[in-house]
mmCIF file with all atom_site columns, C-alpha atoms and ligand atoms in Angstrom:
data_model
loop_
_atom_site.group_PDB
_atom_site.id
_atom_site.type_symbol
_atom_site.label_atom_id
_atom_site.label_alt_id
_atom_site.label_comp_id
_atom_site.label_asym_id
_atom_site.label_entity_id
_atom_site.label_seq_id
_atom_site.pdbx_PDB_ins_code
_atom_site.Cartn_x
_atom_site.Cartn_y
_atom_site.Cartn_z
_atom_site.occupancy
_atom_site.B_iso_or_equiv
_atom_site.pdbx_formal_charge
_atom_site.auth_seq_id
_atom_site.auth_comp_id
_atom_site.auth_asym_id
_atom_site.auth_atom_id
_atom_site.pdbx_PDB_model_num
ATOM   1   C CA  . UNK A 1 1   ? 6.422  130.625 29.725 1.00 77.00 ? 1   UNK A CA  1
ATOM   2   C CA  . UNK A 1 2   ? 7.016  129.420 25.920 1.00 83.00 ? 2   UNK A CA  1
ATOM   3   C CA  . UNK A 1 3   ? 3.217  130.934 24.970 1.00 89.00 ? 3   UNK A CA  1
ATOM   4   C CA  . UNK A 1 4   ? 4.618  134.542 25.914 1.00 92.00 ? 4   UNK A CA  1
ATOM   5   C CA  . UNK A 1 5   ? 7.371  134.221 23.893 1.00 96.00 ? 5   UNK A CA  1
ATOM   6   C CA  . UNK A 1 6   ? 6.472  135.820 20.404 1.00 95.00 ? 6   UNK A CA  1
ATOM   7   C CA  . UNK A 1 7   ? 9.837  134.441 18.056 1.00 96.00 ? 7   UNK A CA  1
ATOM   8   C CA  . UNK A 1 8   ? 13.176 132.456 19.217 1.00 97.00 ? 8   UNK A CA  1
ATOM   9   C CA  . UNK A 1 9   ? 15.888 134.862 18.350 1.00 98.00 ? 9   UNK A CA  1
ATOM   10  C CA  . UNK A 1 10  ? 18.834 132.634 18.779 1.00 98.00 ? 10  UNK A CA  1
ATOM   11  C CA  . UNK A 1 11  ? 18.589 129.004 19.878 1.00 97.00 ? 11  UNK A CA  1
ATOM   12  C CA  . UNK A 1 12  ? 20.305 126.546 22.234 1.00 98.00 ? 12  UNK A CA  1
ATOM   13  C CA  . UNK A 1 13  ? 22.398 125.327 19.527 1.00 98.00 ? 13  UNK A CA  1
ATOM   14  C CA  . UNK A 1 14  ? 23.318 128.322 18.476 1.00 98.00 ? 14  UNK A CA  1
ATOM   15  C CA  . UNK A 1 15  ? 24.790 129.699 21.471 1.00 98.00 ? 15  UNK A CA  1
ATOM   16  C CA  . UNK A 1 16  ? 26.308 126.782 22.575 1.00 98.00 ? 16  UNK A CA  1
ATOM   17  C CA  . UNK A 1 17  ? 28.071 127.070 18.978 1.00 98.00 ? 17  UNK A CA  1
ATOM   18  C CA  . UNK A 1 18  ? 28.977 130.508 19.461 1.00 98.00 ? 18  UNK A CA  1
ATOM   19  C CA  . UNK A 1 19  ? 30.498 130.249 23.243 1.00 98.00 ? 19  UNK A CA  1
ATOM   20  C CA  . UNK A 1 20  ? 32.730 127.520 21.819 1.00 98.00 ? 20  UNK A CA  1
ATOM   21  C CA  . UNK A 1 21  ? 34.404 130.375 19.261 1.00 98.00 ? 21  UNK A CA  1
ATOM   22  C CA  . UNK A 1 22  ? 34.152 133.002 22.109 1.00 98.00 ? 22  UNK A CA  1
ATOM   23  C CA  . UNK A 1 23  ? 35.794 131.249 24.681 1.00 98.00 ? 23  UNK A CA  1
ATOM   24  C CA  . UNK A 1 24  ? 38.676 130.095 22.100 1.00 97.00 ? 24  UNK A CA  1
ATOM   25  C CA  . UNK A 1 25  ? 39.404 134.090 21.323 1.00 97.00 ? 25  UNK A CA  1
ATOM   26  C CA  . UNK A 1 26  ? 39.417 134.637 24.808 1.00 96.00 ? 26  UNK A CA  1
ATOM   27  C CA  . UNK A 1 27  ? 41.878 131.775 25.538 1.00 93.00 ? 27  UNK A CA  1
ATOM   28  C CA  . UNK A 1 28  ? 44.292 132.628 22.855 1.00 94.00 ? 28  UNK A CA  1
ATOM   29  C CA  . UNK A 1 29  ? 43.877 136.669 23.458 1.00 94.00 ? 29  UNK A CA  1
ATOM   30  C CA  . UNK A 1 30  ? 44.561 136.761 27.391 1.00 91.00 ? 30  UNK A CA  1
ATOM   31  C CA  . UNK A 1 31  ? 48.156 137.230 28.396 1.00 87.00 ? 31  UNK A CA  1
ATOM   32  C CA  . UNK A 1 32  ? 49.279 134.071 30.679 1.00 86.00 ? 32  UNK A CA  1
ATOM   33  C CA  . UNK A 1 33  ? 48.568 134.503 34.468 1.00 80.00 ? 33  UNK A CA  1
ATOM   34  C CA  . UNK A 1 34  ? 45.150 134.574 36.268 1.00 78.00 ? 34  UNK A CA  1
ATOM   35  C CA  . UNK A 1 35  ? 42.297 135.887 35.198 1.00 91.00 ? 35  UNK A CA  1
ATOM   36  C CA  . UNK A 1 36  ? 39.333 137.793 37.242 1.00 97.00 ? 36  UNK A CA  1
ATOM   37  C CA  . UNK A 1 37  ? 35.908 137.255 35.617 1.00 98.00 ? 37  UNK A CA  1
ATOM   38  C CA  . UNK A 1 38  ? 33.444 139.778 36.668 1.00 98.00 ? 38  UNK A CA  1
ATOM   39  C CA  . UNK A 1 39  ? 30.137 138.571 35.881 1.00 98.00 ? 39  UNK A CA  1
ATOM   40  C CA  . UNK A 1 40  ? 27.432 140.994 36.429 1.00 97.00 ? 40  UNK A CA  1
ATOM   41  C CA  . UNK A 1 41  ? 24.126 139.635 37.973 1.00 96.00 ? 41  UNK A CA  1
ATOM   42  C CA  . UNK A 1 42  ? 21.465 138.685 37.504 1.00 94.00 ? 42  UNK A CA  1
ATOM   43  C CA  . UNK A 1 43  ? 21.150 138.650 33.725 1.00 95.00 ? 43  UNK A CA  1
ATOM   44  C CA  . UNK A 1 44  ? 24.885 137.003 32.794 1.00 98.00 ? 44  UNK A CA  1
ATOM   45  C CA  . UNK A 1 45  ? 24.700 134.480 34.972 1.00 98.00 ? 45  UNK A CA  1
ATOM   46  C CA  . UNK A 1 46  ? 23.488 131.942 32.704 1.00 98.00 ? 46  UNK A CA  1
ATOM   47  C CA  . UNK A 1 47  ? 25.808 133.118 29.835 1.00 98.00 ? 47  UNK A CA  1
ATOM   48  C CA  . UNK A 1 48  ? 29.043 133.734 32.136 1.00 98.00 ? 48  UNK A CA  1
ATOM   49  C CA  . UNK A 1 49  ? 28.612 129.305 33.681 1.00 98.00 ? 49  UNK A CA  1
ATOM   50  C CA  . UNK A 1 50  ? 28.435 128.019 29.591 1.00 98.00 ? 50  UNK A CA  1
ATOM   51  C CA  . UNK A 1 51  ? 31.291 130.822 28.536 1.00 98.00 ? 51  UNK A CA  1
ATOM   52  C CA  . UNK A 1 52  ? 33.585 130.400 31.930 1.00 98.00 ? 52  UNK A CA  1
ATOM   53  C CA  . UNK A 1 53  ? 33.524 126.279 32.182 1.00 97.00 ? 53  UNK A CA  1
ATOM   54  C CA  . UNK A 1 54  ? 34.950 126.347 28.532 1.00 97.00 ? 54  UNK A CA  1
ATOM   55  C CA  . UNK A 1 55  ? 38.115 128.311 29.260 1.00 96.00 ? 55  UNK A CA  1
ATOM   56  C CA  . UNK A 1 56  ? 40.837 125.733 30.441 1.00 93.00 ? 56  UNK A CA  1
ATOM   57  C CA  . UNK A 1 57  ? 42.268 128.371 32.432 1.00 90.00 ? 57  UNK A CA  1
ATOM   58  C CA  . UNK A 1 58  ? 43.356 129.458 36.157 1.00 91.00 ? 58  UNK A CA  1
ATOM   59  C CA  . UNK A 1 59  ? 40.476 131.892 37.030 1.00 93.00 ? 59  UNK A CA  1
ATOM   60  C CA  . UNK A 1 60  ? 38.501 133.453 39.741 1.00 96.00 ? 60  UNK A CA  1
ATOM   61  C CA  . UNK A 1 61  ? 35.005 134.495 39.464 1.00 97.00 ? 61  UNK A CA  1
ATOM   62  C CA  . UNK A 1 62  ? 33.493 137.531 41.179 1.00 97.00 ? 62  UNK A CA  1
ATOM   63  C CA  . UNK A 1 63  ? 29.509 138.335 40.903 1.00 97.00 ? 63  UNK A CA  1
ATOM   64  C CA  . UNK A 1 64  ? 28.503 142.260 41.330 1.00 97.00 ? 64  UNK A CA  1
ATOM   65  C CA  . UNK A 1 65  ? 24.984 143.113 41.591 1.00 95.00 ? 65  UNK A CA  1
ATOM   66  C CA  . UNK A 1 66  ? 24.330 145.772 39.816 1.00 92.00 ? 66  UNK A CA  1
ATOM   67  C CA  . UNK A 1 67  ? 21.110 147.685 38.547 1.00 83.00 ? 67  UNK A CA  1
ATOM   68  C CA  . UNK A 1 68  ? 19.868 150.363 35.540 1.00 79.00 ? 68  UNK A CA  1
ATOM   69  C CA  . UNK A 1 69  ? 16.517 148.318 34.883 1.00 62.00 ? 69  UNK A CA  1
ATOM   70  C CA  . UNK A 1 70  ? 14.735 148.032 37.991 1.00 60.00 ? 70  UNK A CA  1
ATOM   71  C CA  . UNK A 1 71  ? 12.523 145.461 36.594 1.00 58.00 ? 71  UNK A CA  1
ATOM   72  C CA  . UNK A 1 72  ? 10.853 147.178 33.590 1.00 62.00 ? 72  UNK A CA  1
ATOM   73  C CA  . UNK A 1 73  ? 11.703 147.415 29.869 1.00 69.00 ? 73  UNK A CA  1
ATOM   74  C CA  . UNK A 1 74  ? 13.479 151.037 29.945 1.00 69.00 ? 74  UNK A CA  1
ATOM   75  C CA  . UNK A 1 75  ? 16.555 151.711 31.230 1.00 67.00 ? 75  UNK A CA  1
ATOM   76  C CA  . UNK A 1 76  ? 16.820 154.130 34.436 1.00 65.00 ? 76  UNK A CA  1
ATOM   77  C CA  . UNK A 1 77  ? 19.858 155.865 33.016 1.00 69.00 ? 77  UNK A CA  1
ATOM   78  C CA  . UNK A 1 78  ? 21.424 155.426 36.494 1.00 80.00 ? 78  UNK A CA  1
ATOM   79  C CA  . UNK A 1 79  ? 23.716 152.822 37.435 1.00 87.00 ? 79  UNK A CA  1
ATOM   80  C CA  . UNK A 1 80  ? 23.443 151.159 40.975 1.00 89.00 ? 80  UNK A CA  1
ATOM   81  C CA  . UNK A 1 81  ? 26.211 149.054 42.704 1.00 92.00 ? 81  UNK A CA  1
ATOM   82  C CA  . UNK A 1 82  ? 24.429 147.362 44.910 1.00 92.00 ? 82  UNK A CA  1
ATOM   83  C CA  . UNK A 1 83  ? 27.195 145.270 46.877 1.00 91.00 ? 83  UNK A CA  1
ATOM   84  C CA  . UNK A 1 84  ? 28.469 146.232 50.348 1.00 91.00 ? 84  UNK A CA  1
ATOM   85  C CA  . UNK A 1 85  ? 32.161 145.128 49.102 1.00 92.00 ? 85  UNK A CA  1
ATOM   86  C CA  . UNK A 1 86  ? 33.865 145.541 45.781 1.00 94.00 ? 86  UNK A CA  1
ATOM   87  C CA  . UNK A 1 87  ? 36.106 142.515 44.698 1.00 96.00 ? 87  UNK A CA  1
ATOM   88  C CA  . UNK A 1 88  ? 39.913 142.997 45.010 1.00 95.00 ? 88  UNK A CA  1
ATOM   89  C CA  . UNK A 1 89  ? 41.193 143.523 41.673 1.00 96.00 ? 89  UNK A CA  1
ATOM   90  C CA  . UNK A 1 90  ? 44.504 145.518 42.000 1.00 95.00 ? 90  UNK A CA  1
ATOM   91  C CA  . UNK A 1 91  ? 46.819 144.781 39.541 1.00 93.00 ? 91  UNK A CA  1
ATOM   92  C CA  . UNK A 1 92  ? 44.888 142.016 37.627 1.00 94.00 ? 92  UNK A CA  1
ATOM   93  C CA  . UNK A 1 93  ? 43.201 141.364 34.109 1.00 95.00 ? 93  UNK A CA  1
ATOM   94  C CA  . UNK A 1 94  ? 39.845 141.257 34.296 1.00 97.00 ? 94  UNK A CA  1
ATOM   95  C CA  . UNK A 1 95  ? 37.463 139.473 32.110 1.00 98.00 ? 95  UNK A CA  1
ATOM   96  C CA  . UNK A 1 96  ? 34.020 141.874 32.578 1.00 98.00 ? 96  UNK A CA  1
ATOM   97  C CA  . UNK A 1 97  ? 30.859 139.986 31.249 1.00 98.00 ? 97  UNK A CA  1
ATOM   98  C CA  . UNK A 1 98  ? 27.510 140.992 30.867 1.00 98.00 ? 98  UNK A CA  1
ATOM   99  C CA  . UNK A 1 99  ? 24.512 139.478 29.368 1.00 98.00 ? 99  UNK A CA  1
ATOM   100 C CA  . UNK A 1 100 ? 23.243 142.613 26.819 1.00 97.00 ? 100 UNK A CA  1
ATOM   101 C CA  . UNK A 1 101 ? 24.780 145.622 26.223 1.00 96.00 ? 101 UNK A CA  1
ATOM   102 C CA  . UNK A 1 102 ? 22.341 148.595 25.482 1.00 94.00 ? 102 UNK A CA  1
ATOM   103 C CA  . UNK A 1 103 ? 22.851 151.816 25.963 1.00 93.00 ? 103 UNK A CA  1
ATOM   104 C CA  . UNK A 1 104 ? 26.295 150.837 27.117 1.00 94.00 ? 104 UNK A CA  1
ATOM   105 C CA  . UNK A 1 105 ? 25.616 152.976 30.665 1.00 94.00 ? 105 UNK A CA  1
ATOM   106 C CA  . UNK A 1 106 ? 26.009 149.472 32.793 1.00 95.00 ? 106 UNK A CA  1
ATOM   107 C CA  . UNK A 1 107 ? 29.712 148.089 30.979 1.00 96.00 ? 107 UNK A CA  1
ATOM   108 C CA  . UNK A 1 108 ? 31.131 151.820 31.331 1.00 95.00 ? 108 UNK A CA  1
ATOM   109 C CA  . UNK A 1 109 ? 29.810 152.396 34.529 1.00 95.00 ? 109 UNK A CA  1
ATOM   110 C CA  . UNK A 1 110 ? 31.451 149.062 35.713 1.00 96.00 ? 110 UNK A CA  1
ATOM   111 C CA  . UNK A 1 111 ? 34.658 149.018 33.800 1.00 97.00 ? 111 UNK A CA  1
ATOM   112 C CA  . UNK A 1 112 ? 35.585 152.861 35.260 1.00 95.00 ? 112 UNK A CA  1
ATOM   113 C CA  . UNK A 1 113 ? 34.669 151.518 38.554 1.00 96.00 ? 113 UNK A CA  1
ATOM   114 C CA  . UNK A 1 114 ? 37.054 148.384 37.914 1.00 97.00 ? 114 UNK A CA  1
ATOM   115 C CA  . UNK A 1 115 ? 39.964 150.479 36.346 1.00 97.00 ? 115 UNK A CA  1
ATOM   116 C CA  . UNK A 1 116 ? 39.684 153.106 40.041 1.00 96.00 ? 116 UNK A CA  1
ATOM   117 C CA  . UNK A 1 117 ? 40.050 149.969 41.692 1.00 96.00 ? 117 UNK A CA  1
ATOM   118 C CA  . UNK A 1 118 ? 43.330 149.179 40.514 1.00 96.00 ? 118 UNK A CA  1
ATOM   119 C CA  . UNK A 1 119 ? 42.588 146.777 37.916 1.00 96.00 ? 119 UNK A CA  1
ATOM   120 C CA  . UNK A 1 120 ? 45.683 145.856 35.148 1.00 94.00 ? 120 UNK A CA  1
ATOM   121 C CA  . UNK A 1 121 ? 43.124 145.881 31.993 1.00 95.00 ? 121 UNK A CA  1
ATOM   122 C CA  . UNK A 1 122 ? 39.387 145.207 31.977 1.00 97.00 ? 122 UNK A CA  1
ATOM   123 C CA  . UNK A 1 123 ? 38.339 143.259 28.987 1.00 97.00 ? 123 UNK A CA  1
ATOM   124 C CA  . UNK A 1 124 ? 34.345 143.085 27.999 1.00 98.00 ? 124 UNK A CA  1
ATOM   125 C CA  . UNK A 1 125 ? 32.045 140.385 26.997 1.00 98.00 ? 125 UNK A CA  1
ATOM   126 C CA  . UNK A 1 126 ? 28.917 140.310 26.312 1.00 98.00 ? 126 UNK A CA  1
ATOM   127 C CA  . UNK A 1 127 ? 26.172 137.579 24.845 1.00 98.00 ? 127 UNK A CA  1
ATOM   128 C CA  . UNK A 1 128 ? 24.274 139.997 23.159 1.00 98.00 ? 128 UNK A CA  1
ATOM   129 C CA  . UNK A 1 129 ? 24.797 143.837 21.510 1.00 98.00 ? 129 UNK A CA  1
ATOM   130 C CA  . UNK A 1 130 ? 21.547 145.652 20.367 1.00 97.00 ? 130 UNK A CA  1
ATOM   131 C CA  . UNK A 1 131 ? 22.451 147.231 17.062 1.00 95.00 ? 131 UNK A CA  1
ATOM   132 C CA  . UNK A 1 132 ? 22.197 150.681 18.701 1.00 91.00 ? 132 UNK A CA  1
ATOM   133 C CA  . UNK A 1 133 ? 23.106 154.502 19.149 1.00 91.00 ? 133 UNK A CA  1
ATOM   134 C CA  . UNK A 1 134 ? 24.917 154.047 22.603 1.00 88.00 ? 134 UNK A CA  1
ATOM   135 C CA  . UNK A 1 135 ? 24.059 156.497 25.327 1.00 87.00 ? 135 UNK A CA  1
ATOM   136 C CA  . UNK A 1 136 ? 27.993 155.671 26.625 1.00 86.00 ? 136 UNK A CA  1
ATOM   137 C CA  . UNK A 1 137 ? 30.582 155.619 23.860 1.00 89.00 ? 137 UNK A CA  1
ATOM   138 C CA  . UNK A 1 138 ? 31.351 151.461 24.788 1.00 88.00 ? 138 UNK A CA  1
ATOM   139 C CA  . UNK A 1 139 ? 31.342 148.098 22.585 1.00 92.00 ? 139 UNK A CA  1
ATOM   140 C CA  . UNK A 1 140 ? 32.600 145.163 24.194 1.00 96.00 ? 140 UNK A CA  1
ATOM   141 C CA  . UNK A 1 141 ? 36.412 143.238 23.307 1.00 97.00 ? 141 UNK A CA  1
ATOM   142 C CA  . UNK A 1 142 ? 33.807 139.687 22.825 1.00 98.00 ? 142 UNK A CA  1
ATOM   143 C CA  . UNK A 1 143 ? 29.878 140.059 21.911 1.00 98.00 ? 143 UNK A CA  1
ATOM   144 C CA  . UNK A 1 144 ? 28.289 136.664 21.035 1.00 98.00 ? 144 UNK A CA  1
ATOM   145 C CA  . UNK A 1 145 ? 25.389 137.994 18.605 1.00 98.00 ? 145 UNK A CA  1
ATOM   146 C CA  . UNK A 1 146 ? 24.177 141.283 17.336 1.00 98.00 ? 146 UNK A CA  1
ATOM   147 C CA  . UNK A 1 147 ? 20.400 141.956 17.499 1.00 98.00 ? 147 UNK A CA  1
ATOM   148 C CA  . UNK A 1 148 ? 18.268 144.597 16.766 1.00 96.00 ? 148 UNK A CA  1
ATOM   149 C CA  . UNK A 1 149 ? 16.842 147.129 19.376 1.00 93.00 ? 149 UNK A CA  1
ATOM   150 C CA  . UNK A 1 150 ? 14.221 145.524 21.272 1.00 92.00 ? 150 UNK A CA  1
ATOM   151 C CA  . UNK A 1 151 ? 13.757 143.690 24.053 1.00 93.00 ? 151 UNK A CA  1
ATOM   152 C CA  . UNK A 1 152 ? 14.702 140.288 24.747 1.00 96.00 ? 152 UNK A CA  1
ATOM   153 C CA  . UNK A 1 153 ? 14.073 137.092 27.338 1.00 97.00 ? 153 UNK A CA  1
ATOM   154 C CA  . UNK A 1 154 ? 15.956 134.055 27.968 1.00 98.00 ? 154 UNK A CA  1
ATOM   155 C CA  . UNK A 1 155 ? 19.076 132.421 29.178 1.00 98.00 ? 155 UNK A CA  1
ATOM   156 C CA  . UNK A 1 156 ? 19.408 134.965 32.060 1.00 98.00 ? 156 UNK A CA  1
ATOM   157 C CA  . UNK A 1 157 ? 17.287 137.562 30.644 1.00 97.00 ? 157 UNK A CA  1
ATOM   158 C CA  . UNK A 1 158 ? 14.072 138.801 32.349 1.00 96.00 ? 158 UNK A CA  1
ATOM   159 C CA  . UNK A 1 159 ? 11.310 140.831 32.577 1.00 95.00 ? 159 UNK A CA  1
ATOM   160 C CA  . UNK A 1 160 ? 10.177 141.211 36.099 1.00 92.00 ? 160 UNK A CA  1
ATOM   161 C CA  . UNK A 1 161 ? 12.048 138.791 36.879 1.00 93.00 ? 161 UNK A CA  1
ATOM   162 C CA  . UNK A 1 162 ? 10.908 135.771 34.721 1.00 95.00 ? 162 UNK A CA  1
ATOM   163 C CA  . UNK A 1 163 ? 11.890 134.075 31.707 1.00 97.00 ? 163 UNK A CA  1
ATOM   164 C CA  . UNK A 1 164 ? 15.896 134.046 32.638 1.00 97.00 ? 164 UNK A CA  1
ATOM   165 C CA  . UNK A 1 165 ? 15.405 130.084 32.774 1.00 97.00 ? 165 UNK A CA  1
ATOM   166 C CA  . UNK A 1 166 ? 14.755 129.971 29.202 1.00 97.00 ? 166 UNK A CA  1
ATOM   167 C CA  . UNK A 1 167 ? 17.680 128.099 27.238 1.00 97.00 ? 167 UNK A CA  1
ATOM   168 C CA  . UNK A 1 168 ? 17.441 130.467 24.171 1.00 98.00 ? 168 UNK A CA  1
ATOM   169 C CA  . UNK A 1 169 ? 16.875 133.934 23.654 1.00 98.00 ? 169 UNK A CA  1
ATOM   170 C CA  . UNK A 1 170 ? 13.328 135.137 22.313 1.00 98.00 ? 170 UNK A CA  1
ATOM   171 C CA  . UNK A 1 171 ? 11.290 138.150 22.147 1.00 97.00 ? 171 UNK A CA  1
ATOM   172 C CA  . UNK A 1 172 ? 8.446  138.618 24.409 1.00 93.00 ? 172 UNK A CA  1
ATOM   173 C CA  . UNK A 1 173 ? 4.555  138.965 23.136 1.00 91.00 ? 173 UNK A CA  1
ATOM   174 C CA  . UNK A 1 174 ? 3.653  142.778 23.791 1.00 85.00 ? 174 UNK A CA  1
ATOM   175 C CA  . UNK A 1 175 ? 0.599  140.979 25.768 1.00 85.00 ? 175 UNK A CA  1
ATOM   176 C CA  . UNK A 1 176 ? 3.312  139.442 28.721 1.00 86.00 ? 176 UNK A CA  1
ATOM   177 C CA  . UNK A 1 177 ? 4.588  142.608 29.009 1.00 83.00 ? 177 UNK A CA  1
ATOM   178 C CA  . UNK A 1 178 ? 2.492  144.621 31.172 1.00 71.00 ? 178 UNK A CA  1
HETATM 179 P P1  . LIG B 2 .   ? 22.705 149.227 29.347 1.00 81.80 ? 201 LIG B P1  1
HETATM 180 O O1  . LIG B 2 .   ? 21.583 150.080 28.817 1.00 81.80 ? 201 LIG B O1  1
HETATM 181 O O2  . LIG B 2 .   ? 23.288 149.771 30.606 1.00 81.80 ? 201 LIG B O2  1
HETATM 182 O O3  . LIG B 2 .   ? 21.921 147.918 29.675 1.00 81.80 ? 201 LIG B O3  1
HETATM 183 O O4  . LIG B 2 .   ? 23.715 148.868 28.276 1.00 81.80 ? 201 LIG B O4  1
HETATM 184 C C1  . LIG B 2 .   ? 22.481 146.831 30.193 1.00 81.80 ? 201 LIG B C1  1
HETATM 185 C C2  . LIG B 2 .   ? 21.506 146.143 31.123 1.00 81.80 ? 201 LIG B C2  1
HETATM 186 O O5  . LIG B 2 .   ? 20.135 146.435 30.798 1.00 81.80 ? 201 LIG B O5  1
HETATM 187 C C3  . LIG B 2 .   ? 19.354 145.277 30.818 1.00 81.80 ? 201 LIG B C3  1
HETATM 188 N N1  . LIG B 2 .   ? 18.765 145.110 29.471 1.00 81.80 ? 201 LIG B N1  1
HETATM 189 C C4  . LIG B 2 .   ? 17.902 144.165 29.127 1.00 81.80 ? 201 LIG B C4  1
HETATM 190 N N2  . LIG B 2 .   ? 17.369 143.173 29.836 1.00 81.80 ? 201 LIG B N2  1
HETATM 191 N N3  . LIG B 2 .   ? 16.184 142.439 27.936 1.00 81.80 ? 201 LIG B N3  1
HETATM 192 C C5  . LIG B 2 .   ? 16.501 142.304 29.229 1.00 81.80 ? 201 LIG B C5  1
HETATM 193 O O6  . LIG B 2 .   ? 16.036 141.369 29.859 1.00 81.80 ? 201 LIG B O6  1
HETATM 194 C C6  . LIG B 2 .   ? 16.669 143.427 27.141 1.00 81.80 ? 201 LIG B C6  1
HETATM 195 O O7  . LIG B 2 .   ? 16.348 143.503 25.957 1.00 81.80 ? 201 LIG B O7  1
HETATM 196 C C7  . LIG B 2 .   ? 17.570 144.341 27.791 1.00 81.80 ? 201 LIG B C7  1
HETATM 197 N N4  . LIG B 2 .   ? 18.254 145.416 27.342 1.00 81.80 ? 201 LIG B N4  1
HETATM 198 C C8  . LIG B 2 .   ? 18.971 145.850 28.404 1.00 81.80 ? 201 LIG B C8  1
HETATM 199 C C9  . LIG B 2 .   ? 20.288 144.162 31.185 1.00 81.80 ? 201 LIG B C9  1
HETATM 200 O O8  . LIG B 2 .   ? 20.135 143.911 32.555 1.00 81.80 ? 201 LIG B O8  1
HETATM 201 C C10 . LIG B 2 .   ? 21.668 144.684 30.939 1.00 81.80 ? 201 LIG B C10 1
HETATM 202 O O9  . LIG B 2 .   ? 22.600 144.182 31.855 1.00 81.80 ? 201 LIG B O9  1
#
């Protein structure tokens, strides 16, 4: 895996530094009461365990499977919700995390979808924001790191489905990626 990987963008350390700040503006910005965190799969998994286990909070966690990448480097433009049930989120706040935000389709998509459904206020977090003209006019409430435009692996990340075991983030060789 590491021989694809052409630079480490961010490192274990580093994250782990930055979730510890993240998760304290989330604890001291919530209003008291439960929290819903969405976490959108597959790619926020990794982020969403690290970020969720340090809030000292009552919470519930909800996964939706949703899709605009269909395995490749581009985005489809389309958002898929790919779950035969939506989670029940009438009347609560809802903590929304992804792992990249792009051309912002995916966290709009999602957080109109969670706002039909009844939800009190949908806040956003993501790990990473590429440094971007949005397609969507969206930036999320919490974003870990900033990066430039172009295309990451790691800690949840993939392309065609590898890499997302990676503990940092990195940018793959142009040679993996075919
Ligand atoms: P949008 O464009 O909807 O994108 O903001 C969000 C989703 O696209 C995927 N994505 C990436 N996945 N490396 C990846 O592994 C990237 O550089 C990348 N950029 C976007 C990701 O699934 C995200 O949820």
């Amino acid at each position: 895996m590491k021989k694809d990987i052409e630079r480490i963008l961010i490192d274990e350390a580093v994250i782990q530094k930055r979730l510890d700040t993240m998760a304290k503006e989330i604890e001291t910005d919530f209003p008291a009461g439960p929290i819903i965190a969405i976490v959108l799969l597959k790619g926020a998994f990794v982020f969403a365990a690290d970020l969720l286990r340090r809030i000292p909070r009552e919470l519930s966690i909800e996964c939706l499977n949703v899709s605009s990448y269909h395995g490749g480097m581009e985005s489809s433009g389309k958002v898929d919700f790919l779950d035969r049930h939506f989670p029940e989120v009438k009347g609560a706040h809802v903590l929304l995390l992804d792992d990249i935000l792009d051309t912002g389709r995916t966290l709009a998509a999602v957080a109109k979808r969670l706002e039909e459904e009844g939800a009190l206020a949908v806040h956003t977090g993501v790990l990473l924001a590429k440094d971007k003209k949005r397609a969507e006019e969206v930036e999320a409430d919490y974003t870990g790191f900033e990066i430039g435009d172009e295309f990451v692996v790691g800690y949840g990340l993939d392309y065609k489905g590898k890499y997302r075991n990676l503990p940092y983030v990195g940018v793959l060789k142009l040679s993996a990626a075919n």
